[in-house]
Amino acid sequence: GENVEQHPSTLSVQEGDSAVIKCTYSDSASNYFPWYKQELGKGPQLIIDIRSNVGEKKDQRIAVTLNKTAKHFSLHITETQPEDSAVYFCAAGQSNAGNMLTFGGGTRLMVKP
Amino acid sequence: GAGVSQSPRYKVAKRGQDVALRCDPISGHVSLFWYQQALGQGPEFLTYFQNEAQLDKSGLPSDRFFAERPEGSVSTLKIQRTQQEDSAVYLCASSPGGDTQYFGPGTRLTVL
């Protein structure tokens, strides 16, 4: 089955700096890669996703890159703000109905004002 | 619009008790998933429904775990004879039929 590794497990940055979180996956059949933000006591919230027909996707301060050959993908947050502080999870799955997601272990991002 | 809702938000059970956790998916969403999230870890897949059909239950950890979605909308995850290792947050997610999954707030289960 799929295995997703995520690094780093914790990340502390100064407000305004950029943050990068990296993930690797093992199953070459995976072609859907969402990123979720989870705040304390809440469920995961989808912030961006990418499918393997594209290499990069941006949404305001958030971007995701995908290298299918190397089986890794990354989340980039620019101009970080204190409200970006949360746990971020990457996941991998297949882009068809009903396919489960396999999650990484999470990255706790702390943005210091 | 309304998102995925789960109830109760918190549940404390004594070891050996049975519990039932409810998920109300987004209206019209065909697919429904249950995940288990241990403290400090990522969610792990338990089971999947398409409408009322349970198409994948490969992630259920034991036969004490049972899930149903009889009318293709609300789903219930039941855990019989709870054990301490069942303590976790149980997350429900729904999808309109593609790959995007929307999660509820979860139910935190504590087994004493």
CSV table of N, CA and C in Angstrom, one decimal, chain B residues 5-110:
chain,number,residue,atom,x,y,z
B,5,SER,N,-21.0,17.4,9.7
B,5,SER,CA,-21.2,17.5,11.2
B,5,SER,C,-21.1,16.2,11.8
B,6,GLN,N,-20.5,16.1,13.0
B,6,GLN,CA,-20.4,14.9,13.7
B,6,GLN,C,-20.9,15.1,15.2
B,7,SER,N,-21.4,14.0,15.7
B,7,SER,CA,-21.8,14.0,17.1
B,7,SER,C,-21.7,12.7,17.7
B,8,PRO,N,-21.4,12.6,19.1
B,8,PRO,CA,-21.1,13.8,19.9
B,8,PRO,C,-19.7,14.3,19.5
B,9,ARG,N,-19.3,15.5,20.0
B,9,ARG,CA,-18.0,16.0,19.8
B,9,ARG,C,-17.0,15.3,20.7
B,10,TYR,N,-17.4,14.9,21.9
B,10,TYR,CA,-16.6,14.3,22.9
B,10,TYR,C,-17.4,13.1,23.5
B,11,LYS,N,-16.7,12.0,23.7
B,11,LYS,CA,-17.3,10.8,24.3
B,11,LYS,C,-16.3,10.2,25.2
B,12,VAL,N,-16.8,9.9,26.5
B,12,VAL,CA,-16.0,9.2,27.4
B,12,VAL,C,-16.7,7.9,27.7
B,13,ALA,N,-16.0,6.8,27.5
B,13,ALA,CA,-16.6,5.5,27.8
B,13,ALA,C,-15.7,4.7,28.7
B,14,LYS,N,-16.3,3.8,29.5
B,14,LYS,CA,-15.6,2.9,30.3
B,14,LYS,C,-15.2,1.7,29.4
B,15,ARG,N,-14.1,1.1,29.7
B,15,ARG,CA,-13.6,-0.1,29.0
B,15,ARG,C,-14.7,-1.1,29.0
B,16,GLY,N,-15.0,-1.6,27.8
B,16,GLY,CA,-16.0,-2.7,27.7
B,16,GLY,C,-17.4,-2.1,27.2
B,17,GLN,N,-17.6,-0.8,27.3
B,17,GLN,CA,-18.8,-0.3,26.8
B,17,GLN,C,-18.9,-0.2,25.3
B,18,ASP,N,-20.1,-0.1,24.8
B,18,ASP,CA,-20.3,0.1,23.3
B,18,ASP,C,-20.5,1.6,23.1
B,19,VAL,N,-20.0,2.1,22.0
B,19,VAL,CA,-20.3,3.5,21.6
B,19,VAL,C,-20.8,3.6,20.2
B,20,ALA,N,-21.5,4.7,19.9
B,20,ALA,CA,-22.0,4.9,18.5
B,20,ALA,C,-21.6,6.4,18.2
B,21,LEU,N,-21.0,6.6,17.1
B,21,LEU,CA,-20.6,7.9,16.6
B,21,LEU,C,-21.3,8.2,15.3
B,22,ARG,N,-21.8,9.5,15.2
B,22,ARG,CA,-22.7,9.8,14.1
B,22,ARG,C,-22.0,10.8,13.2
B,23,CYS,N,-22.2,10.7,11.9
B,23,CYS,CA,-21.7,11.6,10.9
B,23,CYS,C,-22.9,12.0,10.0
B,24,ASP,N,-23.0,13.3,9.8
B,24,ASP,CA,-24.0,13.9,8.8
B,24,ASP,C,-23.2,14.5,7.7
B,25,PRO,N,-23.1,13.9,6.6
B,25,PRO,CA,-22.3,14.5,5.5
B,25,PRO,C,-22.9,15.7,4.8
B,26,ILE,N,-22.2,16.3,4.0
B,26,ILE,CA,-22.7,17.4,3.2
B,26,ILE,C,-23.8,16.9,2.3
B,27,SER,N,-24.9,17.6,2.3
B,27,SER,CA,-26.1,17.2,1.5
B,27,SER,C,-25.8,16.9,0.1
B,28,GLY,N,-26.2,15.7,-0.4
B,28,GLY,CA,-25.9,15.3,-1.8
B,28,GLY,C,-24.6,14.6,-2.0
B,29,HIS,N,-23.7,14.5,-1.0
B,29,HIS,CA,-22.4,13.9,-1.2
B,29,HIS,C,-22.6,12.4,-1.3
B,30,VAL,N,-22.1,11.8,-2.3
B,30,VAL,CA,-22.3,10.3,-2.5
B,30,VAL,C,-21.3,9.5,-1.7
B,31,SER,N,-20.1,10.0,-1.5
B,31,SER,CA,-19.1,9.2,-0.9
B,31,SER,C,-18.9,9.7,0.6
B,32,LEU,N,-18.7,8.7,1.5
B,32,LEU,CA,-18.4,9.0,2.9
B,32,LEU,C,-17.3,8.1,3.4
B,33,PHE,N,-16.4,8.7,4.1
B,33,PHE,CA,-15.2,8.0,4.6
B,33,PHE,C,-15.2,8.2,6.2
B,34,TRP,N,-14.6,7.2,6.8
B,34,TRP,CA,-14.3,7.3,8.3
B,34,TRP,C,-12.8,7.1,8.4
B,35,TYR,N,-12.2,8.0,9.2
B,35,TYR,CA,-10.8,7.9,9.5
B,35,TYR,C,-10.6,7.9,11.1
B,36,GLN,N,-9.5,7.3,11.5
B,36,GLN,CA,-9.1,7.4,12.9
B,36,GLN,C,-7.8,8.2,13.0
B,37,GLN,N,-7.8,9.1,14.0
B,37,GLN,CA,-6.6,10.0,14.2
B,37,GLN,C,-6.1,9.8,15.6
B,38,ALA,N,-5.0,9.1,15.8
B,38,ALA,CA,-4.4,9.0,17.1
B,38,ALA,C,-3.7,10.4,17.4
B,39,LEU,N,-3.4,10.6,18.7
B,39,LEU,CA,-2.8,11.9,19.1
B,39,LEU,C,-1.5,12.1,18.5
B,40,GLY,N,-1.3,13.2,17.8
B,40,GLY,CA,0.0,13.6,17.2
B,40,GLY,C,0.3,12.9,15.9
B,41,GLN,N,-0.7,12.2,15.3
B,41,GLN,CA,-0.5,11.5,14.1
B,41,GLN,C,-1.5,12.0,13.0
B,42,GLY,N,-1.3,11.5,11.8
B,42,GLY,CA,-2.2,11.8,10.7
B,42,GLY,C,-3.4,10.9,10.7
B,43,PRO,N,-4.5,11.3,10.1
B,43,PRO,CA,-5.6,10.4,10.0
B,43,PRO,C,-5.3,9.1,9.3
B,44,GLU,N,-5.9,8.0,9.7
B,44,GLU,CA,-5.8,6.7,9.0
B,44,GLU,C,-7.2,6.2,8.6
B,45,PHE,N,-7.2,5.7,7.4
B,45,PHE,CA,-8.5,5.2,6.8
B,45,PHE,C,-9.1,4.1,7.6
B,46,LEU,N,-10.4,4.1,7.7
B,46,LEU,CA,-11.1,3.0,8.3
B,46,LEU,C,-12.0,2.3,7.3
B,47,THR,N,-12.9,3.1,6.7
B,47,THR,CA,-13.9,2.5,5.8
B,47,THR,C,-14.5,3.6,4.9
B,48,TYR,N,-15.1,3.1,3.8
B,48,TYR,CA,-15.7,4.0,2.8
B,48,TYR,C,-17.1,3.5,2.3
B,49,PHE,N,-18.0,4.4,2.1
B,49,PHE,CA,-19.3,4.1,1.6
B,49,PHE,C,-19.5,4.9,0.3
B,50,GLN,N,-20.2,4.3,-0.7
B,50,GLN,CA,-20.7,5.0,-1.8
B,50,GLN,C,-22.2,4.8,-1.7
B,51,ASN,N,-22.9,5.9,-1.5
B,51,ASN,CA,-24.3,5.8,-1.1
B,51,ASN,C,-24.5,4.9,0.1
B,52,GLU,N,-25.3,3.9,0.0
B,52,GLU,CA,-25.5,3.0,1.2
B,52,GLU,C,-24.6,1.8,1.2
B,53,ALA,N,-23.8,1.6,0.1
B,53,ALA,CA,-23.0,0.5,0.0
B,53,ALA,C,-21.6,0.7,0.6
B,54,GLN,N,-21.2,-0.2,1.5
B,54,GLN,CA,-19.9,-0.2,2.1
B,54,GLN,C,-18.9,-0.9,1.2
B,55,LEU,N,-18.1,-0.1,0.4
B,55,LEU,CA,-17.3,-0.7,-0.6
B,55,LEU,C,-15.9,-1.0,-0.1
B,56,ASP,N,-15.5,-0.5,1.0
B,56,ASP,CA,-14.1,-0.8,1.5
B,56,ASP,C,-14.1,-0.7,3.0
B,57,LYS,N,-13.8,-1.8,3.6
B,57,LYS,CA,-13.7,-1.7,5.1
B,57,LYS,C,-12.4,-2.3,5.5
B,58,SER,N,-11.4,-2.2,4.7
B,58,SER,CA,-10.1,-2.8,4.9
B,58,SER,C,-9.3,-2.1,6.1
B,59,GLY,N,-9.7,-0.9,6.5
B,59,GLY,CA,-9.0,-0.2,7.6
B,59,GLY,C,-9.6,-0.5,8.9
B,60,LEU,N,-10.7,-1.1,9.0
B,60,LEU,CA,-11.3,-1.4,10.4
B,60,LEU,C,-10.3,-2.3,11.2
B,61,PRO,N,-9.9,-1.8,12.4
B,61,PRO,CA,-8.9,-2.6,13.1
B,61,PRO,C,-9.3,-3.9,13.6
B,62,SER,N,-10.6,-4.1,13.9
B,62,SER,CA,-11.0,-5.4,14.4
B,62,SER,C,-12.5,-5.6,14.2
B,63,ASP,N,-13.0,-6.7,14.5
B,63,ASP,CA,-14.4,-7.0,14.2
B,63,ASP,C,-15.3,-6.3,15.3
B,64,ARG,N,-14.6,-5.6,16.2
B,64,ARG,CA,-15.4,-4.8,17.2
B,64,ARG,C,-15.9,-3.5,16.5
B,65,PHE,N,-15.4,-3.1,15.4
B,65,PHE,CA,-15.7,-1.9,14.7
B,65,PHE,C,-16.7,-2.2,13.6
B,66,PHE,N,-17.8,-1.4,13.5
B,66,PHE,CA,-18.8,-1.7,12.5
B,66,PHE,C,-19.4,-0.3,12.1
B,67,ALA,N,-19.6,-0.2,10.8
B,67,ALA,CA,-20.1,1.1,10.3
B,67,ALA,C,-21.3,0.8,9.4
B,68,GLU,N,-22.2,1.8,9.3
B,68,GLU,CA,-23.4,1.6,8.5
B,68,GLU,C,-23.8,3.0,7.9
B,69,ARG,N,-24.5,2.9,6.8
B,69,ARG,CA,-25.1,4.1,6.2
B,69,ARG,C,-26.4,3.7,5.4
B,70,PRO,N,-27.4,3.3,6.2
B,70,PRO,CA,-28.5,2.6,5.6
B,70,PRO,C,-29.3,3.3,4.5
B,71,GLU,N,-29.4,4.6,4.6
B,71,GLU,CA,-30.1,5.3,3.6
B,71,GLU,C,-29.3,6.2,2.7
B,72,GLY,N,-28.0,6.0,2.8
B,72,GLY,CA,-27.1,6.7,1.9
B,72,GLY,C,-26.8,8.1,2.3
B,73,SER,N,-27.1,8.5,3.5
B,73,SER,CA,-26.9,9.8,4.0
B,73,SER,C,-26.1,9.8,5.3
B,74,VAL,N,-26.8,9.8,6.4
B,74,VAL,CA,-26.2,9.7,7.7
B,74,VAL,C,-25.5,8.4,7.9
B,75,SER,N,-24.3,8.4,8.6
B,75,SER,CA,-23.5,7.2,8.9
B,75,SER,C,-23.3,7.1,10.3
B,76,THR,N,-23.2,5.9,10.8
B,76,THR,CA,-22.9,5.6,12.2
B,76,THR,C,-21.7,4.7,12.3
B,77,LEU,N,-20.7,5.0,13.1
B,77,LEU,CA,-19.6,4.1,13.4
B,77,LEU,C,-19.8,3.6,14.8
B,78,LYS,N,-19.9,2.3,14.9
B,78,LYS,CA,-20.1,1.7,16.2
B,78,LYS,C,-18.9,0.9,16.6
B,79,ILE,N,-18.5,1.0,17.9
B,79,ILE,CA,-17.4,0.3,18.4
B,79,ILE,C,-17.9,-0.5,19.6
B,80,GLN,N,-17.8,-1.8,19.6
B,80,GLN,CA,-18.3,-2.6,20.6
B,80,GLN,C,-17.1,-3.0,21.6
B,81,ARG,N,-17.5,-3.1,22.9
B,81,ARG,CA,-16.5,-3.6,23.9
B,81,ARG,C,-15.2,-2.7,23.8
B,82,THR,N,-15.4,-1.4,24.0
B,82,THR,CA,-14.3,-0.5,23.8
B,82,THR,C,-13.1,-0.9,24.6
B,83,GLN,N,-11.9,-0.6,24.1
B,83,GLN,CA,-10.6,-0.9,24.7
B,83,GLN,C,-9.9,0.5,24.8
B,84,GLN,N,-8.9,0.6,25.6
B,84,GLN,CA,-8.1,1.8,25.8
B,84,GLN,C,-7.4,2.2,24.5
B,85,GLU,N,-7.0,1.2,23.7
B,85,GLU,CA,-6.3,1.6,22.4
B,85,GLU,C,-7.3,2.2,21.4
B,86,ASP,N,-8.6,2.2,21.7
B,86,ASP,CA,-9.6,2.8,20.8
B,86,ASP,C,-9.6,4.3,21.0
B,87,SER,N,-9.0,4.8,22.0
B,87,SER,CA,-9.0,6.2,22.3
B,87,SER,C,-8.3,7.0,21.1
B,88,ALA,N,-9.1,7.9,20.5
B,88,ALA,CA,-8.6,8.6,19.3
B,88,ALA,C,-9.7,9.6,18.9
B,89,VAL,N,-9.3,10.4,17.9
B,89,VAL,CA,-10.4,11.2,17.3
B,89,VAL,C,-10.8,10.5,16.0
B,90,TYR,N,-12.1,10.4,15.9
B,90,TYR,CA,-12.7,9.7,14.7
B,90,TYR,C,-13.3,10.8,13.8
B,91,LEU,N,-12.8,10.8,12.6
B,91,LEU,CA,-13.1,11.8,11.6
B,91,LEU,C,-14.0,11.2,10.5
B,92,CYS,N,-14.9,12.0,10.1
B,92,CYS,CA,-15.8,11.6,9.0
B,92,CYS,C,-15.5,12.6,7.8
B,93,ALA,N,-15.5,12.1,6.6
B,93,ALA,CA,-15.3,13.0,5.5
B,93,ALA,C,-16.3,12.6,4.4
B,94,SER,N,-16.7,13.6,3.6
B,94,SER,CA,-17.7,13.3,2.5
B,94,SER,C,-17.1,13.9,1.2
B,95,SER,N,-17.6,13.4,0.1
B,95,SER,CA,-17.1,13.8,-1.2
B,95,SER,C,-18.3,13.8,-2.1
B,96,PRO,N,-18.4,14.7,-3.1
B,96,PRO,CA,-19.5,14.7,-4.0
B,96,PRO,C,-19.3,13.6,-5.1
B,97,GLY,N,-18.2,12.9,-5.1
B,97,GLY,CA,-18.0,11.8,-6.0
B,97,GLY,C,-16.7,11.8,-6.7
B,98,GLY,N,-16.0,12.9,-6.6
B,98,GLY,CA,-14.6,12.9,-7.1
B,98,GLY,C,-13.6,12.6,-6.1
B,99,ASP,N,-12.4,13.2,-6.1
B,99,ASP,CA,-11.4,12.9,-5.2
B,99,ASP,C,-11.3,13.8,-4.0
B,100,THR,N,-12.0,15.0,-4.0
B,100,THR,CA,-11.9,15.9,-2.9
B,100,THR,C,-12.7,15.5,-1.7
B,101,GLN,N,-12.1,15.4,-0.6
B,101,GLN,CA,-12.8,15.0,0.7
B,101,GLN,C,-12.8,16.2,1.6
B,102,TYR,N,-14.0,16.4,2.2
B,102,TYR,CA,-14.3,17.5,3.2
B,102,TYR,C,-14.5,16.8,4.5
B,103,PHE,N,-13.8,17.3,5.5
B,103,PHE,CA,-13.8,16.6,6.8
B,103,PHE,C,-14.7,17.3,7.8
B,104,GLY,N,-15.3,16.6,8.7
B,104,GLY,CA,-16.0,17.1,9.9
B,104,GLY,C,-15.1,17.4,11.0
B,105,PRO,N,-15.6,17.9,12.1
B,105,PRO,CA,-14.8,18.3,13.3
B,105,PRO,C,-14.2,17.2,14.1
B,106,GLY,N,-14.8,16.0,13.9
B,106,GLY,CA,-14.3,14.8,14.6
B,106,GLY,C,-15.1,14.6,15.9
B,107,THR,N,-15.0,13.3,16.4
B,107,THR,CA,-15.4,13.0,17.7
B,107,THR,C,-14.2,12.5,18.5
B,108,ARG,N,-13.9,13.1,19.6
B,108,ARG,CA,-12.8,12.6,20.5
B,108,ARG,C,-13.3,11.6,21.4
B,109,LEU,N,-12.9,10.3,21.3
B,109,LEU,CA,-13.3,9.2,22.1
B,109,LEU,C,-12.2,8.9,23.1
B,110,THR,N,-12.5,8.9,24.4
B,110,THR,CA,-11.6,8.6,25.5
B,110,THR,C,-12.2,7.4,26.2
